[in-house]
Short mmCIF file of C-alpha atoms and ligand atoms in Angstrom, two decimals:
data_model
loop_
_atom_site.label_atom_id
_atom_site.label_comp_id
_atom_site.label_asym_id
_atom_site.label_seq_id
_atom_site.Cartn_x
_atom_site.Cartn_y
_atom_site.Cartn_z
CA MET R 1 0.09 0.11 -0.10
CA ASP R 2 1.23 3.30 -0.99
CA LYS R 3 1.65 5.58 2.49
CA ASN R 4 3.15 8.40 0.73
CA LEU R 5 6.16 8.41 2.65
CA LEU R 6 7.70 11.56 1.01
CA ALA R 7 4.81 13.71 2.41
CA LEU R 8 5.34 12.52 6.15
CA SER R 9 7.07 14.75 8.60
CA PRO R 10 10.63 13.49 9.32
CA VAL R 11 8.98 12.66 12.73
CA GLU R 12 6.12 10.78 11.38
CA PHE R 13 8.74 9.17 9.10
CA ILE R 14 10.60 7.93 11.99
CA THR R 15 7.63 6.74 13.77
CA PHE R 16 7.04 4.44 10.71
CA LEU R 17 10.46 3.23 10.48
CA ARG R 18 10.41 2.27 14.22
CA GLU R 19 7.08 0.39 13.71
CA GLU R 20 9.03 -1.54 10.66
CA LYS R 21 11.79 -2.16 12.90
CA ILE R 22 14.36 0.08 10.50
CA SER R 23 17.01 1.62 12.21
CA ARG R 24 19.28 2.13 9.36
CA PHE R 25 18.30 2.18 5.42
CA TYR R 26 20.06 3.16 2.13
CA PHE R 27 19.42 3.67 -1.25
CA ALA R 28 22.30 3.39 -3.86
CA PHE R 29 22.51 3.87 -7.75
CA ASP R 30 23.29 0.53 -9.53
CA ASP R 31 24.95 2.01 -12.80
CA LEU R 32 25.00 -1.73 -14.49
CA ASN R 33 21.00 -1.69 -14.60
CA SER R 34 20.44 2.17 -14.14
CA THR R 35 18.16 1.84 -11.48
CA ILE R 36 18.04 2.37 -7.57
CA ILE R 37 18.62 -0.24 -5.02
CA SER R 38 17.16 -0.01 -1.60
CA SER R 39 17.73 -1.92 1.53
CA HIS R 40 14.17 -2.48 2.48
CA SER R 41 11.04 -3.34 0.35
CA GLN R 42 8.95 -0.78 2.61
CA LEU R 43 10.82 2.03 1.21
CA THR R 44 10.49 1.33 -2.46
CA GLU R 45 8.26 4.32 -2.93
CA ILE R 46 11.30 6.30 -2.09
CA ALA R 47 13.39 4.51 -4.50
CA GLU R 48 10.98 5.24 -7.14
CA PHE R 49 10.59 8.79 -6.42
CA LEU R 50 14.77 9.09 -6.79
CA LYS R 51 14.69 6.85 -9.90
CA ASN R 52 12.21 9.31 -11.53
CA ASP R 53 13.32 12.64 -10.30
CA ASN R 54 15.35 14.84 -12.81
CA ARG R 55 15.76 17.92 -10.59
CA ASP R 56 17.86 16.91 -7.75
CA PHE R 57 18.80 13.18 -8.13
CA ASN R 58 21.88 12.98 -10.42
CA THR R 59 22.82 9.09 -10.18
CA HIS R 60 23.93 9.63 -6.59
CA GLU R 61 26.39 6.91 -5.59
CA GLY R 62 24.40 6.64 -2.28
CA ILE R 63 22.34 7.59 0.55
CA PHE R 64 22.68 6.11 3.63
CA ILE R 65 20.40 6.85 6.84
CA GLN R 66 20.19 6.19 10.45
CA VAL R 67 17.54 6.88 12.90
CA SER R 68 18.87 8.29 16.42
CA ARG R 69 18.72 6.18 19.24
CA HIS R 70 17.90 8.89 21.63
CA PHE R 71 15.64 11.36 19.45
CA ASN R 72 13.36 11.73 16.71
CA VAL R 73 16.25 12.87 14.57
CA LEU R 74 17.51 11.34 11.27
CA HIS R 75 21.48 10.92 10.47
CA CYS R 76 22.01 11.34 6.74
CA ALA R 77 24.85 11.05 4.45
CA PHE R 78 24.15 11.89 0.83
CA ILE R 79 27.06 10.81 -1.45
CA HIS R 80 27.01 12.25 -4.92
CA ARG R 81 30.06 11.17 -6.85
CA THR R 82 33.34 10.01 -5.45
CA ASN R 83 35.69 9.69 -8.78
CA ARG R 84 37.91 12.19 -7.45
CA GLY R 85 38.23 11.03 -3.82
CA GLN R 86 36.16 10.42 -0.73
CA ALA R 87 32.93 12.48 -0.83
CA ALA R 88 33.50 15.65 1.26
CA GLY R 89 30.95 18.20 2.41
CA GLY R 90 29.53 19.64 5.78
CA VAL R 91 26.67 18.36 7.88
CA ARG R 92 23.46 20.54 7.94
CA PHE R 93 21.11 20.58 11.19
CA TRP R 94 18.07 21.84 9.78
CA ASN R 95 14.11 21.80 10.16
CA TYR R 96 12.42 20.35 7.45
CA ASP R 97 8.41 19.86 6.89
CA LYS R 98 8.39 16.54 4.86
CA VAL R 99 10.75 13.82 3.85
CA GLU R 100 10.63 14.98 0.14
CA ASP R 101 12.48 18.34 1.44
CA PHE R 102 15.30 16.89 3.48
CA LEU R 103 16.00 14.38 0.65
CA ARG R 104 15.97 16.85 -1.96
CA ASP R 105 17.83 19.38 -0.10
CA GLY R 106 20.64 16.63 0.73
CA LEU R 107 20.52 15.86 -2.76
CA ARG R 108 21.10 19.07 -4.25
CA LEU R 109 23.77 20.18 -1.69
CA ALA R 110 25.92 16.94 -2.47
CA MET R 111 25.82 17.45 -5.95
CA GLY R 112 26.82 21.18 -5.52
CA MET R 113 29.73 19.85 -3.37
CA THR R 114 30.93 17.63 -6.09
CA TYR R 115 31.14 20.53 -8.43
CA LYS R 116 32.67 22.97 -5.88
CA ASN R 117 35.40 20.47 -5.17
CA ALA R 118 36.19 19.51 -8.51
CA LEU R 119 36.35 23.13 -10.14
CA ALA R 120 38.76 23.92 -7.01
CA GLY R 121 40.86 21.11 -8.25
CA LEU R 122 40.47 19.29 -5.05
CA TRP R 123 40.83 15.45 -4.94
CA TRP R 124 37.78 15.31 -3.17
CA GLY R 125 34.22 13.95 -4.16
CA GLY R 126 31.04 15.54 -3.35
CA GLY R 127 28.68 14.69 -0.41
CA LYS R 128 26.66 16.34 2.15
CA GLY R 129 25.33 15.34 5.52
CA VAL R 130 21.84 16.34 6.81
CA MET R 131 20.42 16.22 10.47
CA THR R 132 16.50 16.78 10.61
CA GLU R 133 15.55 18.64 13.50
CA ASP R 134 13.21 17.56 16.53
CA GLU R 135 10.99 20.11 17.82
CA SER R 136 10.34 18.47 20.88
CA ILE R 137 14.08 18.77 21.92
CA ASP R 138 16.08 21.87 23.06
CA LYS R 139 18.73 22.05 20.37
CA ASN R 140 20.72 24.59 22.04
CA ASP R 141 21.24 22.10 25.03
CA SER R 142 24.94 21.04 24.91
CA GLU R 143 24.48 17.45 26.23
CA ILE R 144 21.81 16.87 23.73
CA ARG R 145 24.13 18.26 20.84
CA LYS R 146 26.79 15.92 22.18
CA ILE R 147 24.78 12.90 21.87
CA LEU R 148 23.60 13.93 18.41
CA TYR R 149 26.71 14.58 17.03
CA SER R 150 28.46 11.76 18.55
CA GLU R 151 25.87 9.31 17.01
CA TYR R 152 26.50 11.35 13.63
CA GLY R 153 30.37 10.24 14.33
CA GLU R 154 28.95 6.72 14.54
CA LEU R 155 27.47 6.76 11.06
CA MET R 156 30.63 8.20 9.42
CA THR R 157 32.63 5.35 10.89
CA SER R 158 30.14 2.90 9.83
CA LEU R 159 30.54 4.11 6.20
CA ASN R 160 34.11 3.26 6.04
CA GLY R 161 35.15 6.55 4.72
CA CYS R 162 33.24 7.20 1.56
CA TYR R 163 32.08 10.37 3.16
CA VAL R 164 34.02 12.62 5.30
CA THR R 165 31.87 15.30 7.13
CA ALA R 166 32.47 18.93 8.02
CA GLU R 167 30.71 21.77 9.65
CA ASP R 168 27.69 23.55 7.97
CA VAL R 169 24.60 25.38 8.55
CA GLY R 170 23.32 24.96 11.98
CA THR R 171 26.32 23.06 13.07
CA LYS R 172 29.14 24.63 15.07
CA VAL R 173 32.95 23.96 15.18
CA SER R 174 32.38 22.59 18.76
CA ASP R 175 30.07 19.78 17.42
CA MET R 176 32.42 18.82 15.14
CA ALA R 177 34.74 17.99 18.20
CA ASN R 178 31.58 15.64 19.32
CA VAL R 179 31.72 14.04 15.76
CA PHE R 180 35.42 13.57 15.88
CA SER R 181 35.18 11.79 19.23
CA LYS R 182 33.64 8.77 17.36
CA THR R 183 35.22 8.83 13.87
CA ARG R 184 38.20 9.89 12.15
CA PHE R 185 36.02 10.58 8.79
CA THR R 186 35.48 14.29 9.76
CA THR R 187 37.08 17.73 9.09
CA CYS R 188 36.55 21.25 10.51
CA ILE R 189 37.51 20.26 14.01
CA PRO R 190 38.43 22.71 16.48
CA ALA R 191 42.07 24.29 16.37
CA GLU R 192 42.77 22.77 19.83
CA LEU R 193 42.23 19.42 18.59
CA GLY R 194 44.51 19.80 15.35
CA GLY R 195 41.41 21.25 13.23
CA SER R 196 41.41 24.28 10.85
CA GLY R 197 39.14 26.33 12.77
CA ASN R 198 36.87 29.14 11.60
CA PRO R 199 36.84 29.24 7.69
CA SER R 200 35.00 32.45 7.18
CA ILE R 201 38.27 34.55 6.74
CA PRO R 202 39.58 32.48 4.05
CA THR R 203 36.16 32.40 2.50
CA ALA R 204 35.77 36.20 2.62
CA ARG R 205 39.38 36.43 0.82
CA GLY R 206 38.09 34.02 -1.97
CA VAL R 207 35.03 36.25 -2.59
CA VAL R 208 37.39 39.27 -3.28
CA SER R 209 39.49 37.10 -5.49
CA GLY R 210 36.27 36.44 -7.73
CA MET R 211 35.25 40.07 -7.76
CA GLU R 212 39.01 41.09 -8.88
CA ALA R 213 38.66 38.36 -11.73
CA GLY R 214 35.39 40.04 -12.64
CA LEU R 215 36.61 43.49 -12.69
CA HIS R 216 39.57 42.65 -14.80
CA PHE R 217 37.79 40.52 -17.20
CA LEU R 218 35.16 43.44 -17.57
CA ASP R 219 37.43 46.46 -18.23
CA LYS R 220 40.94 45.51 -16.78
CA THR R 221 40.43 47.45 -13.63
CA ASP R 222 40.62 46.51 -9.84
CA LEU R 223 38.77 47.10 -6.78
CA ASN R 224 40.20 50.84 -6.44
CA ASN R 225 37.58 53.47 -6.37
CA LYS R 226 34.72 50.78 -6.88
CA ILE R 227 31.30 50.84 -5.16
CA ILE R 228 30.25 47.58 -3.58
CA VAL R 229 26.78 46.62 -2.03
CA VAL R 230 27.05 43.64 0.44
CA GLN R 231 23.95 41.81 1.61
CA GLY R 232 24.27 40.23 5.02
CA LEU R 233 26.68 41.36 8.22
CA GLY R 234 27.62 38.06 9.31
CA ASN R 235 30.83 35.83 9.63
CA VAL R 236 32.04 36.22 5.94
CA ALA R 237 30.54 39.87 5.24
CA ARG R 238 32.40 41.50 8.05
CA PRO R 239 35.89 40.33 7.06
CA MET R 240 35.24 40.72 3.53
CA ILE R 241 34.23 44.45 3.96
CA LYS R 242 37.71 45.00 5.99
CA PHE R 243 39.55 43.27 2.95
CA LEU R 244 37.56 45.57 0.54
CA LEU R 245 38.55 48.69 2.58
CA GLU R 246 42.23 47.69 2.20
CA LYS R 247 41.82 47.50 -1.41
CA ASN R 248 40.68 50.87 -1.56
CA VAL R 249 37.05 50.93 -2.58
CA LYS R 250 35.19 53.95 -2.82
CA HIS R 251 32.23 53.26 -0.65
CA ILE R 252 30.52 50.10 0.88
CA TYR R 253 26.68 49.66 1.23
CA ALA R 254 26.05 46.79 3.78
CA GLY R 255 22.77 45.53 5.21
CA ASP R 256 21.40 42.82 7.41
CA ILE R 257 17.82 42.00 8.32
CA PHE R 258 18.99 41.72 12.24
CA GLU R 259 19.67 44.97 14.34
CA GLN R 260 22.14 43.18 16.53
CA LYS R 261 24.14 42.20 13.32
CA VAL R 262 24.16 45.71 11.92
CA GLU R 263 25.43 47.14 15.41
CA GLU R 264 28.10 44.62 15.69
CA ALA R 265 29.28 45.29 12.20
CA TYR R 266 29.31 49.21 12.93
CA SER R 267 31.01 48.76 16.10
CA GLU R 268 33.68 46.56 14.77
CA ILE R 269 34.32 48.29 11.42
CA ASN R 270 33.07 52.00 11.87
CA ASN R 271 34.33 53.73 8.72
CA GLU R 272 33.22 56.56 6.82
CA ARG R 273 33.63 54.58 3.69
CA VAL R 274 30.90 52.16 4.71
CA THR R 275 27.02 52.62 5.12
CA PHE R 276 25.47 50.18 7.40
CA LYS R 277 21.72 49.49 6.74
CA LEU R 278 19.16 47.56 8.85
CA LEU R 279 16.98 46.15 6.28
CA GLN R 280 13.42 45.86 6.84
CA GLU R 281 11.39 42.75 5.38
CA ASP R 282 10.85 43.04 1.87
CA ASP R 283 13.40 45.65 1.56
CA ARG R 284 14.65 46.39 -1.83
CA SER R 285 17.14 49.33 -1.26
CA LEU R 286 20.21 47.09 -1.57
CA TYR R 287 19.22 45.57 -4.94
CA LEU R 288 18.35 48.90 -6.22
CA THR R 289 21.78 50.92 -5.26
CA GLU R 290 23.82 51.61 -7.91
CA CYS R 291 27.17 49.85 -7.80
CA ASP R 292 29.87 48.02 -9.32
CA ILE R 293 29.43 44.69 -7.60
CA PHE R 294 26.38 43.20 -5.59
CA SER R 295 27.62 40.86 -2.99
CA PRO R 296 25.09 38.34 -1.74
CA CYS R 297 26.71 37.26 1.60
CA ALA R 298 23.35 36.07 3.53
CA VAL R 299 21.23 33.27 2.84
CA GLY R 300 20.50 31.51 -0.45
CA ALA R 301 18.03 32.11 -3.27
CA THR R 302 17.95 36.06 -2.81
CA LEU R 303 18.68 36.53 -6.52
CA ASN R 304 15.52 35.35 -8.40
CA SER R 305 12.90 36.62 -10.71
CA ARG R 306 11.71 39.40 -8.42
CA THR R 307 14.97 40.81 -7.53
CA ILE R 308 17.35 40.41 -10.53
CA PRO R 309 15.07 43.05 -12.64
CA THR R 310 15.97 45.61 -9.85
CA LEU R 311 19.65 45.23 -9.83
CA ASN R 312 21.82 48.09 -10.73
CA CYS R 313 25.15 46.37 -10.78
CA LYS R 314 27.83 45.27 -13.09
CA ILE R 315 29.13 42.06 -11.39
CA VAL R 316 27.32 39.68 -8.92
CA CYS R 317 29.89 37.98 -6.55
CA GLY R 318 29.30 36.74 -3.14
CA ALA R 319 29.93 34.12 -0.63
CA ALA R 320 26.22 32.94 -0.15
CA ASN R 321 25.54 29.17 -1.53
CA ASN R 322 22.74 28.71 -4.04
CA GLN R 323 22.30 32.48 -4.32
CA LEU R 324 20.33 31.83 -7.41
CA GLU R 325 16.62 30.62 -6.57
CA ASP R 326 16.42 28.77 -9.84
CA PRO R 327 20.07 27.94 -11.30
CA ILE R 328 19.19 27.72 -15.04
CA GLU R 329 16.74 30.60 -15.35
CA ASP R 330 18.25 33.16 -12.97
CA ASP R 331 21.49 32.66 -14.32
CA LYS R 332 19.96 33.25 -17.75
CA ARG R 333 18.26 36.39 -16.26
CA LEU R 334 21.64 37.81 -15.00
CA PHE R 335 23.25 37.22 -18.63
CA GLU R 336 20.20 38.85 -20.34
CA LYS R 337 20.70 41.84 -18.33
CA GLY R 338 24.28 42.18 -18.94
CA ILE R 339 25.56 41.19 -15.32
CA LEU R 340 28.64 39.26 -15.25
CA TYR R 341 27.80 36.38 -12.61
CA VAL R 342 30.58 34.93 -10.77
CA PRO R 343 29.33 31.41 -9.86
CA ASP R 344 28.86 31.14 -6.23
CA PHE R 345 30.35 27.55 -6.03
CA LEU R 346 33.48 28.88 -7.63
CA THR R 347 34.15 31.84 -5.33
CA ASN R 348 33.12 30.62 -1.98
CA ARG R 349 35.15 27.44 -2.02
CA MET R 350 37.54 28.41 0.60
CA GLY R 351 35.50 27.33 3.54
CA ILE R 352 36.16 23.54 2.13
CA VAL R 353 39.45 24.30 0.69
CA ASN R 354 40.57 25.47 4.37
CA CYS R 355 39.31 22.20 5.92
CA ALA R 356 39.32 19.48 3.46
CA ASP R 357 43.00 18.52 3.72
CA GLU R 358 43.34 19.07 7.53
CA GLN R 359 44.52 15.46 7.99
CA ALA R 360 47.58 16.36 5.54
CA GLY R 361 48.93 18.54 8.41
CA TYR R 362 49.03 22.23 8.62
CA ILE R 363 51.40 25.39 7.82
CA LYS R 364 50.76 29.00 8.87
CA ASN R 365 50.11 30.56 5.56
CA ASP R 366 49.58 27.23 4.14
CA PRO R 367 50.75 27.16 0.57
CA LEU R 368 48.29 24.51 -0.56
CA ILE R 369 45.39 26.94 0.82
CA GLU R 370 47.11 30.18 -0.12
CA ARG R 371 47.57 29.18 -4.23
CA HIS R 372 43.73 29.17 -4.52
CA LEU R 373 43.90 33.27 -3.69
CA ASP R 374 46.74 34.01 -5.81
CA GLN R 375 46.46 34.85 -9.47
CA LYS R 376 48.99 32.43 -10.90
CA TRP R 377 47.88 28.76 -9.85
CA GLU R 378 45.77 27.36 -13.03
CA PHE R 379 43.15 26.26 -10.49
CA SER R 380 42.99 29.50 -8.35
CA ILE R 381 39.81 31.39 -7.89
CA TYR R 382 41.02 34.13 -10.03
CA ARG R 383 42.24 31.97 -12.85
CA THR R 384 39.51 29.53 -12.78
CA ALA R 385 36.96 32.54 -13.09
CA LEU R 386 38.61 34.46 -15.83
CA ASN R 387 38.73 30.63 -17.72
CA VAL R 388 34.93 30.61 -17.27
CA PHE R 389 34.28 34.34 -18.27
CA LYS R 390 36.27 33.79 -21.42
CA THR R 391 34.91 30.29 -22.20
CA ALA R 392 31.33 31.81 -21.60
CA GLY R 393 32.01 34.63 -23.84
CA GLU R 394 33.26 32.63 -26.72
CA LYS R 395 30.42 30.12 -26.60
CA ASN R 396 27.89 32.96 -25.73
CA GLU R 397 26.64 31.03 -23.06
CA THR R 398 25.86 31.94 -19.26
CA THR R 399 29.04 31.84 -16.72
CA GLY R 400 26.89 29.54 -14.49
CA ARG R 401 26.31 26.90 -16.97
CA THR R 402 29.91 27.11 -18.28
CA ALA R 403 31.24 26.69 -14.85
CA LEU R 404 28.89 23.71 -14.19
CA LYS R 405 30.19 22.30 -17.43
CA ILE R 406 33.96 22.59 -16.52
CA ALA R 407 33.18 21.27 -13.01
CA GLU R 408 31.22 18.24 -14.42
CA GLU R 409 34.20 17.22 -16.67
CA MET R 410 36.68 17.52 -13.85
CA SER R 411 34.48 15.77 -11.48
CA ILE R 412 34.38 12.17 -13.36
CA ARG R 413 38.44 12.04 -13.48
CA ASN R 414 39.34 9.32 -11.11
CA ASN R 415 41.93 9.84 -8.37
CA PRO R 416 45.38 9.40 -9.54
CA ILE R 417 46.21 7.34 -6.47
CA TYR R 418 42.84 5.77 -5.30
CA GLY R 419 40.74 5.62 -8.31
CA HIS R 420 37.09 5.51 -8.07
CA ARG R 421 37.33 3.87 -4.32
CA GLY R 422 34.31 5.65 -2.85
CA LYS R 423 32.14 3.55 -5.10
CA THR R 424 33.97 0.57 -4.18
CA ILE R 425 33.35 1.00 -0.71
CA ILE R 426 29.82 1.60 -0.95
CA LYS R 427 29.40 -1.63 -2.71
CA SER R 428 31.29 -3.53 0.22
CA LEU R 429 28.81 -1.69 2.53
CA ILE R 430 25.88 -3.26 0.59
CA ALA R 431 27.28 -6.48 0.15
CA ASN R 432 27.92 -6.66 3.96
CA GLU R 433 24.47 -5.65 4.74
CA TRP R 434 25.45 -2.28 6.24
CA GLN R 435 21.67 -1.67 7.17
CA ASN R 436 21.68 -4.69 9.62
CA LYS R 437 24.93 -4.01 11.34
CA ASN R 438 24.53 -3.26 15.06
CA PHE R 439 24.68 0.43 15.80
CA ASP R 440 26.59 -0.28 18.98
CA ASN R 441 29.26 -2.10 16.99
CA TYR R 442 30.64 1.43 16.06
CA SER R 443 30.41 2.95 19.56
CA LEU R 444 33.77 3.60 21.20
CA LYS R 445 32.41 3.14 24.81
P1 NAD D 501 26.23 34.08 9.07
O1 NAD D 501 24.90 33.39 9.11
O2 NAD D 501 27.12 34.47 9.90
O3 NAD D 501 25.79 35.56 8.19
C1 NAD D 501 24.64 35.75 7.32
C2 NAD D 501 23.91 36.90 7.82
O4 NAD D 501 22.90 37.10 6.76
C3 NAD D 501 23.27 36.92 8.97
O5 NAD D 501 23.98 37.83 9.76
C4 NAD D 501 21.77 37.15 8.77
O6 NAD D 501 21.18 37.94 9.64
C5 NAD D 501 21.80 37.77 7.45
N1 NAD D 501 20.71 37.73 6.64
C6 NAD D 501 19.58 36.70 6.34
N2 NAD D 501 18.75 36.88 5.52
C7 NAD D 501 19.21 38.15 5.15
C8 NAD D 501 18.53 39.14 3.92
N3 NAD D 501 17.44 38.70 3.34
N4 NAD D 501 19.18 40.16 3.67
C9 NAD D 501 20.31 40.56 4.38
N5 NAD D 501 20.80 39.83 5.56
C10 NAD D 501 20.21 38.68 5.70
O7 NAD D 501 26.87 33.29 7.70
P2 NAD D 501 28.24 33.15 6.91
O8 NAD D 501 29.05 32.40 7.74
O9 NAD D 501 28.65 34.71 7.01
O10 NAD D 501 28.02 32.85 5.59
C11 NAD D 501 27.23 33.64 4.66
C12 NAD D 501 26.86 32.80 3.32
O11 NAD D 501 27.99 32.21 2.91
C13 NAD D 501 25.85 31.71 3.69
O12 NAD D 501 24.86 31.42 2.71
C14 NAD D 501 26.84 30.33 3.79
O13 NAD D 501 26.24 29.37 3.59
C15 NAD D 501 27.86 30.70 2.72
N6 NAD D 501 29.34 30.30 2.99
C16 NAD D 501 29.87 30.64 4.16
C17 NAD D 501 31.10 30.19 4.28
C18 NAD D 501 31.95 30.29 5.42
O14 NAD D 501 33.14 29.90 5.35
N7 NAD D 501 31.42 30.67 6.53
C19 NAD D 501 31.59 29.24 3.13
C20 NAD D 501 31.14 29.06 1.95
C21 NAD D 501 29.69 29.57 1.89
#
């Protein structure tokens, strides 16, 4: 009987799973038969949904999910592609209305990581973690978070390294210490434990690099005397504004929807070349401000059919993930309006660059990280962006589409040392009935 599992809330779905005595389940792409295999016949409906979806499912190699032993929370690992190496990407702790929503989010974000990592020249594949919120628990309670993230670490260990997790929205560096307590397959752990710490400053520098590439491409100028609009005054935007001031920009207009953020930024930066603004709901003033660069550094989807027509800039370049509400149509809208779009997954890569190779050791001003920010290395943000703009110009196509095509091509190159090992790991998990392994086997008591 069709239960419409996709329409259930995550908590209702967990109730169903517990009734069916399912504590772990998976879906994996079988490339020989071009179909989806699932661990449980009771979940065929979800496998069918994945098979028939053309929007967010893109032959993802595996989706592994476990139910928390303690709370109504699902721990998920979405593994898109592992040709270049283990899937890498952060774990998001977020509230979803229904099963379809968290599946779509995980699928889309994992695919995005494949392209971000490949375009950065990293030998990592693409993956993303999702933890679904349970409204009945206090998610700010540190003891609860400790249990939840320790369980997430157990999931990582059980997956034998086909996915290596990291920090993302809703997750803090301190949570990563709890993940790390149960697995070696994590990055972004606190600096006190040998990790790379806060990625916001490198991310800000990366966005500035993307801006410089855009200006150079348009008219061989730089940031000197330019006007920049910054949407959001969070962890990335604040250091970015300071870097822009060092580059001698003429003026920055920056806004946030939270008064506290505006006040914090004002007291931290306090410069006559910056105008800070508290934005009201549906405030259009930043979009309308005449500027050289509009920089989305807030949340996703702020650029869409309603806001793009109001933009008054030459370049869009910012840190926010998924800034385009519709990646195809909004990319075209910017193109048709004559605005140069620096693709978000190209310019905001430094978060993952900063942490992905943590296990290879760490050097102050690490050359392996710094080269992403210079103008010489062929895979640096600057050079990659110039390559994307040039190729897009030659083909008269959008920059978003061009960047995706280059990333897609790079993402299917096999790792020079390990080959397509992640896929082999997934096959072995399935052959060894990962879903039936006792959870407690993985706990380091
Ligand atoms: P943050 O949460 O510290 O800051 C985001 C700010 O945007 C907040 O102050 C929030 O109040 C504000 N905001 C939300 N909606 C807004 C709106 N409509 N208009 C104006 N302001 C609004 O996040 P962050 O770490 O600074 O990251 C910014 C963006 O960059 C996010 O989309 C994040 O996913 C992405 N990103 C961050 C990193 C990183 O290293 N932190 C790396 C890659 C991508």
